[in-house]
Amino acid sequence: MKRIQRMKDVHVLKTRKHLPSFYVEEIENQFLMWYEAENEGESLKEFSLLNHSCIYHFDKEEDMQMLVDYIGDVEYVEVENVAGKKYFRIGLMQDHHISIIYFLEGTLPRKTERWLTNKIL
C-alpha cells in the first residue's frame, strides 16, 4: 500500500512502469483538486494531505485488511473502465474527513472485487 500525501508521492507512482498512465493521472488529478481546495498558500511541493484524510494506492492483496478494518466507514464505491482496464475508487469517511482508496482490478481477491462492484449496482 502506498499512502499519498504529497506531490512527491504521486511522482513515485509515476516511476512504477506497470501502472497505466490514466490511472496515475486520476490519482494526480484527485491530489491536485484537494490541493486547490485546501492549500493555505503553500506551494504544491510543500503541500501535504493530513494523515487521516489522504489517498491510498493498494498494490497487494494484503492491503485489503485496511478495507476490512474500515468497512463501516465506506462512503462510496466507484468502478471506472478505461481502455479495457478497470480501477476502483473507494471513499472512506472518518470523523468528517474523507480518504480515497484506489486500486486496479486484479489487486484484491476476485470475490472481494465482485462484491465491491455489486455494491454500486
Tab-separated table of C-alpha atoms in Angstrom:
chain	number	residue	atom	x	y	z
A	1	MET	CA	0.000	0.000	0.000
A	2	LYS	CA	1.228	3.445	-0.826
A	3	ARG	CA	-0.061	6.434	1.150
A	4	ILE	CA	-0.157	9.569	-0.965
A	5	GLN	CA	0.087	12.799	0.993
A	6	ARG	CA	2.483	14.909	-1.066
A	7	MET	CA	3.108	15.552	-4.732
A	8	LYS	CA	6.384	13.646	-4.458
A	9	ASP	CA	4.327	10.538	-3.589
A	10	VAL	CA	2.458	10.947	-6.885
A	11	HIS	CA	5.805	11.214	-8.685
A	12	VAL	CA	6.897	7.916	-7.112
A	13	LEU	CA	3.783	6.265	-8.580
A	14	LYS	CA	4.704	7.682	-11.986
A	15	THR	CA	8.012	5.800	-11.861
A	16	ARG	CA	6.225	2.463	-11.497
A	17	LYS	CA	6.136	1.353	-15.109
A	18	HIS	CA	3.490	-1.327	-14.530
A	19	LEU	CA	0.822	1.247	-13.588
A	20	PRO	CA	-1.264	2.572	-16.502
A	21	SER	CA	-0.747	6.282	-17.110
A	22	PHE	CA	-4.509	7.019	-16.991
A	23	TYR	CA	-4.644	5.502	-13.502
A	24	VAL	CA	-1.748	7.567	-12.150
A	25	GLU	CA	-3.242	10.676	-13.803
A	26	GLU	CA	-6.539	10.029	-11.983
A	27	ILE	CA	-4.712	9.891	-8.654
A	28	GLU	CA	-2.725	13.008	-9.533
A	29	ASN	CA	-5.909	14.881	-10.505
A	30	GLN	CA	-7.525	13.925	-7.193
A	31	PHE	CA	-4.474	15.214	-5.331
A	32	LEU	CA	-4.499	18.473	-7.317
A	33	MET	CA	-8.211	19.011	-6.596
A	34	TRP	CA	-7.535	18.641	-2.879
A	35	TYR	CA	-4.561	20.985	-3.165
A	36	GLU	CA	-6.737	23.633	-4.848
A	37	ALA	CA	-9.424	23.266	-2.181
A	38	GLU	CA	-7.263	23.027	0.926
A	39	ASN	CA	-3.922	24.754	0.472
A	40	GLU	CA	-3.284	27.728	2.686
A	41	GLY	CA	-0.809	29.499	0.476
A	42	GLU	CA	1.865	26.816	0.449
A	43	SER	CA	3.358	25.687	-2.829
A	44	LEU	CA	2.316	22.416	-4.430
A	45	LYS	CA	5.698	20.987	-3.436
A	46	GLU	CA	5.160	21.947	0.232
A	47	PHE	CA	1.501	20.918	0.456
A	48	SER	CA	0.659	17.754	2.379
A	49	LEU	CA	-2.631	15.981	2.973
A	50	LEU	CA	-3.461	15.079	6.560
A	51	ASN	CA	-2.786	11.566	7.868
A	52	HIS	CA	-6.498	10.928	8.349
A	53	SER	CA	-7.559	12.410	5.000
A	54	CYS	CA	-5.338	11.198	2.195
A	55	ILE	CA	-5.145	8.961	-0.868
A	56	TYR	CA	-4.119	5.313	-0.839
A	57	HIS	CA	-2.943	3.125	-3.701
A	58	PHE	CA	-3.409	-0.581	-2.988
A	59	ASP	CA	-0.898	-2.766	-4.804
A	60	LYS	CA	-1.059	-6.056	-2.881
A	61	GLU	CA	-3.818	-8.409	-1.813
A	62	GLU	CA	-2.769	-7.907	1.821
A	63	ASP	CA	-3.813	-4.250	1.568
A	64	MET	CA	-7.402	-5.476	1.753
A	65	GLN	CA	-7.043	-5.638	5.544
A	66	MET	CA	-7.363	-1.850	5.738
A	67	LEU	CA	-10.627	-2.054	3.820
A	68	VAL	CA	-11.867	-4.805	6.155
A	69	ASP	CA	-10.894	-2.729	9.203
A	70	TYR	CA	-12.851	0.296	7.954
A	71	ILE	CA	-15.720	-1.359	6.047
A	72	GLY	CA	-18.264	0.545	8.158
A	73	ASP	CA	-16.723	3.835	7.011
A	74	VAL	CA	-17.158	3.172	3.274
A	75	GLU	CA	-18.989	6.175	1.852
A	76	TYR	CA	-18.966	5.147	-1.797
A	77	VAL	CA	-17.536	2.672	-4.289
A	78	GLU	CA	-16.891	3.597	-7.921
A	79	VAL	CA	-15.531	1.425	-10.699
A	80	GLU	CA	-14.109	3.009	-13.840
A	81	ASN	CA	-13.201	1.245	-17.064
A	82	VAL	CA	-10.585	2.968	-19.215
A	83	ALA	CA	-9.011	1.360	-22.268
A	84	GLY	CA	-10.280	-2.048	-21.185
A	85	LYS	CA	-8.777	-1.774	-17.695
A	86	LYS	CA	-10.828	-1.341	-14.545
A	87	TYR	CA	-9.875	0.507	-11.430
A	88	PHE	CA	-11.707	1.025	-8.165
A	89	ARG	CA	-12.128	4.226	-6.164
A	90	ILE	CA	-13.472	3.844	-2.634
A	91	GLY	CA	-14.245	6.752	-0.335
A	92	LEU	CA	-13.808	6.268	3.416
A	93	MET	CA	-15.430	8.846	5.704
A	94	GLN	CA	-13.967	9.112	9.201
A	95	ASP	CA	-14.780	11.970	11.577
A	96	HIS	CA	-15.955	14.163	8.676
A	97	HIS	CA	-12.706	13.575	6.764
A	98	ILE	CA	-12.525	11.528	3.598
A	99	SER	CA	-9.744	9.314	2.346
A	100	ILE	CA	-9.805	7.678	-1.063
A	101	ILE	CA	-8.509	4.221	-1.897
A	102	TYR	CA	-7.514	3.415	-5.481
A	103	PHE	CA	-6.586	0.041	-6.900
A	104	LEU	CA	-6.518	-1.737	-10.225
A	105	GLU	CA	-8.711	-4.716	-10.992
A	106	GLY	CA	-6.928	-7.914	-10.006
A	107	THR	CA	-5.252	-6.422	-6.938
A	108	LEU	CA	-7.702	-7.832	-4.402
A	109	PRO	CA	-9.302	-11.282	-4.426
A	110	ARG	CA	-11.825	-11.675	-7.230
A	111	LYS	CA	-14.635	-12.362	-4.763
A	112	THR	CA	-13.939	-9.071	-2.966
A	113	GLU	CA	-13.807	-7.086	-6.197
A	114	ARG	CA	-17.074	-8.669	-7.341
A	115	TRP	CA	-18.678	-7.781	-4.004
A	116	LEU	CA	-17.469	-4.169	-4.317
A	117	THR	CA	-18.771	-3.967	-7.889
A	118	ASN	CA	-22.173	-5.208	-6.722
A	119	LYS	CA	-22.212	-2.512	-4.005
A	120	ILE	CA	-22.545	0.158	-6.690
A	121	LEU	CA	-25.076	-1.537	-8.967
